[in-house]
Amino acid sequence: MISKKVVKMLNEQINKEFFSAYLYLAFANYYIQRGLNGFGNWYTVQAMEERDHAMLFMKYMQNNGLPVTLEALEKPEGTYQNDMEPLKAGLEHERFITDSIHQIYAAALAENDYRTIKFLDWFVTEQAEEETNAEELISNMELFGNSSQGLYALNNEYAARVHTPPSLVL
Ligand code: MG
């Protein structure tokens, strides 16, 4: 039995993951406008991952016979002052998502909801990766982004990122 409180939090997480996709598409659009298509690609792929996360939360609810309510998505901030700003906003956002998933985990734990805990385990690990990735984007930009050659190399590296489906299958 999954409690009303946990159901509400799971449903809200669907919206948060879709918003993550939306936010990263806004980042992608910023970089593509700047001519940094590799950075644009990196965030486009990230947006696909976020959609995958949203779908996993939805599938988990569907599999457990829980009603899903799709809420309106917030409009993401679409203007950025410089190439570093989206990267820092991205790290801040991932920390917010980590905290949100930990809160669901804590609620499930308090209610001995082991099924939800097992489902969330994958996301706990995934969030550690997401934060590491976001930190790397920032440190790469700090180290190499100040020269045109460095930025060119980073842009090429990020152009190579491809979308792979999540390892979690429900
Ligand atoms: Mg996510």
PDB file of N, CA and C in Angstrom, residues 7-16 18 54 57-58 61-62 66-73:
ATOM      1  N   VAL A   7       2.081   9.109  -2.859  1.00  0.00           N
ATOM      2  CA  VAL A   7       1.474   9.217  -4.198  1.00  0.00           C
ATOM      3  C   VAL A   7       1.558  10.660  -4.704  1.00  0.00           C
ATOM      4  N   LYS A   8       1.229  11.603  -3.820  1.00  0.00           N
ATOM      5  CA  LYS A   8       1.273  13.030  -4.194  1.00  0.00           C
ATOM      6  C   LYS A   8       2.698  13.440  -4.577  1.00  0.00           C
ATOM      7  N   MET A   9       3.661  12.983  -3.800  1.00  0.00           N
ATOM      8  CA  MET A   9       5.062  13.336  -4.061  1.00  0.00           C
ATOM      9  C   MET A   9       5.554  12.713  -5.372  1.00  0.00           C
ATOM     10  N   LEU A  10       5.155  11.475  -5.631  1.00  0.00           N
ATOM     11  CA  LEU A  10       5.544  10.813  -6.883  1.00  0.00           C
ATOM     12  C   LEU A  10       4.957  11.562  -8.071  1.00  0.00           C
ATOM     13  N   ASN A  11       3.691  11.959  -7.923  1.00  0.00           N
ATOM     14  CA  ASN A  11       3.018  12.693  -8.996  1.00  0.00           C
ATOM     15  C   ASN A  11       3.707  14.042  -9.252  1.00  0.00           C
ATOM     16  N   GLU A  12       4.105  14.712  -8.172  1.00  0.00           N
ATOM     17  CA  GLU A  12       4.808  15.995  -8.309  1.00  0.00           C
ATOM     18  C   GLU A  12       6.176  15.802  -8.973  1.00  0.00           C
ATOM     19  N   GLN A  13       6.789  14.647  -8.703  1.00  0.00           N
ATOM     20  CA  GLN A  13       8.114  14.384  -9.283  1.00  0.00           C
ATOM     21  C   GLN A  13       8.033  14.246 -10.808  1.00  0.00           C
ATOM     22  N   ILE A  14       6.920  13.731 -11.307  1.00  0.00           N
ATOM     23  CA  ILE A  14       6.732  13.643 -12.767  1.00  0.00           C
ATOM     24  C   ILE A  14       6.852  15.043 -13.357  1.00  0.00           C
ATOM     25  N   ASN A  15       6.169  15.996 -12.732  1.00  0.00           N
ATOM     26  CA  ASN A  15       6.205  17.380 -13.207  1.00  0.00           C
ATOM     27  C   ASN A  15       7.619  17.964 -13.111  1.00  0.00           C
ATOM     28  N   LYS A  16       8.301  17.666 -12.014  1.00  0.00           N
ATOM     29  CA  LYS A  16       9.660  18.200 -11.825  1.00  0.00           C
ATOM     30  C   LYS A  16      10.624  17.665 -12.879  1.00  0.00           C
ATOM     31  N   PHE A  18       9.745  16.541 -15.940  1.00  0.00           N
ATOM     32  CA  PHE A  18       9.403  17.166 -17.230  1.00  0.00           C
ATOM     33  C   PHE A  18       9.880  18.621 -17.248  1.00  0.00           C
ATOM     34  N   ALA A  54      10.895  11.257 -16.080  1.00  0.00           N
ATOM     35  CA  ALA A  54       9.462  11.527 -15.886  1.00  0.00           C
ATOM     36  C   ALA A  54       8.638  10.293 -16.242  1.00  0.00           C
ATOM     37  N   PHE A  57       8.786   7.593 -13.524  1.00  0.00           N
ATOM     38  CA  PHE A  57       7.896   7.870 -12.385  1.00  0.00           C
ATOM     39  C   PHE A  57       6.437   7.577 -12.762  1.00  0.00           C
ATOM     40  N   MET A  58       6.080   7.964 -13.988  1.00  0.00           N
ATOM     41  CA  MET A  58       4.704   7.735 -14.428  1.00  0.00           C
ATOM     42  C   MET A  58       4.417   6.233 -14.540  1.00  0.00           C
ATOM     43  N   MET A  61       3.885   4.593 -11.216  1.00  0.00           N
ATOM     44  CA  MET A  61       2.532   4.852 -10.699  1.00  0.00           C
ATOM     45  C   MET A  61       1.508   4.005 -11.446  1.00  0.00           C
ATOM     46  N   GLN A  62       1.634   3.955 -12.757  1.00  0.00           N
ATOM     47  CA  GLN A  62       0.701   3.143 -13.562  1.00  0.00           C
ATOM     48  C   GLN A  62       0.761   1.679 -13.136  1.00  0.00           C
ATOM     49  N   LEU A  66      -1.939   3.586  -9.545  1.00  0.00           N
ATOM     50  CA  LEU A  66      -2.118   4.911  -8.926  1.00  0.00           C
ATOM     51  C   LEU A  66      -2.526   5.934  -9.981  1.00  0.00           C
ATOM     52  N   PRO A  67      -3.428   6.850  -9.622  1.00  0.00           N
ATOM     53  CA  PRO A  67      -3.860   7.853 -10.599  1.00  0.00           C
ATOM     54  C   PRO A  67      -2.767   8.894 -10.849  1.00  0.00           C
ATOM     55  N   VAL A  68      -2.522   9.195 -12.116  1.00  0.00           N
ATOM     56  CA  VAL A  68      -1.523  10.197 -12.494  1.00  0.00           C
ATOM     57  C   VAL A  68      -2.239  11.469 -12.919  1.00  0.00           C
ATOM     58  N   THR A  69      -1.776  12.604 -12.391  1.00  0.00           N
ATOM     59  CA  THR A  69      -2.301  13.902 -12.838  1.00  0.00           C
ATOM     60  C   THR A  69      -1.153  14.701 -13.444  1.00  0.00           C
ATOM     61  N   LEU A  70      -1.281  15.021 -14.716  1.00  0.00           N
ATOM     62  CA  LEU A  70      -0.250  15.825 -15.366  1.00  0.00           C
ATOM     63  C   LEU A  70      -0.571  17.298 -15.164  1.00  0.00           C
ATOM     64  N   GLU A  71       0.300  17.994 -14.422  1.00  0.00           N
ATOM     65  CA  GLU A  71       0.084  19.406 -14.119  1.00  0.00           C
ATOM     66  C   GLU A  71       0.776  20.285 -15.165  1.00  0.00           C
ATOM     67  N   ALA A  72       0.434  21.588 -15.155  1.00  0.00           N
ATOM     68  CA  ALA A  72       1.058  22.547 -16.079  1.00  0.00           C
ATOM     69  C   ALA A  72       2.548  22.672 -15.783  1.00  0.00           C
ATOM     70  N   LEU A  73       3.317  22.911 -16.834  1.00  0.00           N
ATOM     71  CA  LEU A  73       4.755  23.115 -16.677  1.00  0.00           C
ATOM     72  C   LEU A  73       5.059  24.606 -16.537  1.00  0.00           C
TER      73      LEU A  73
END
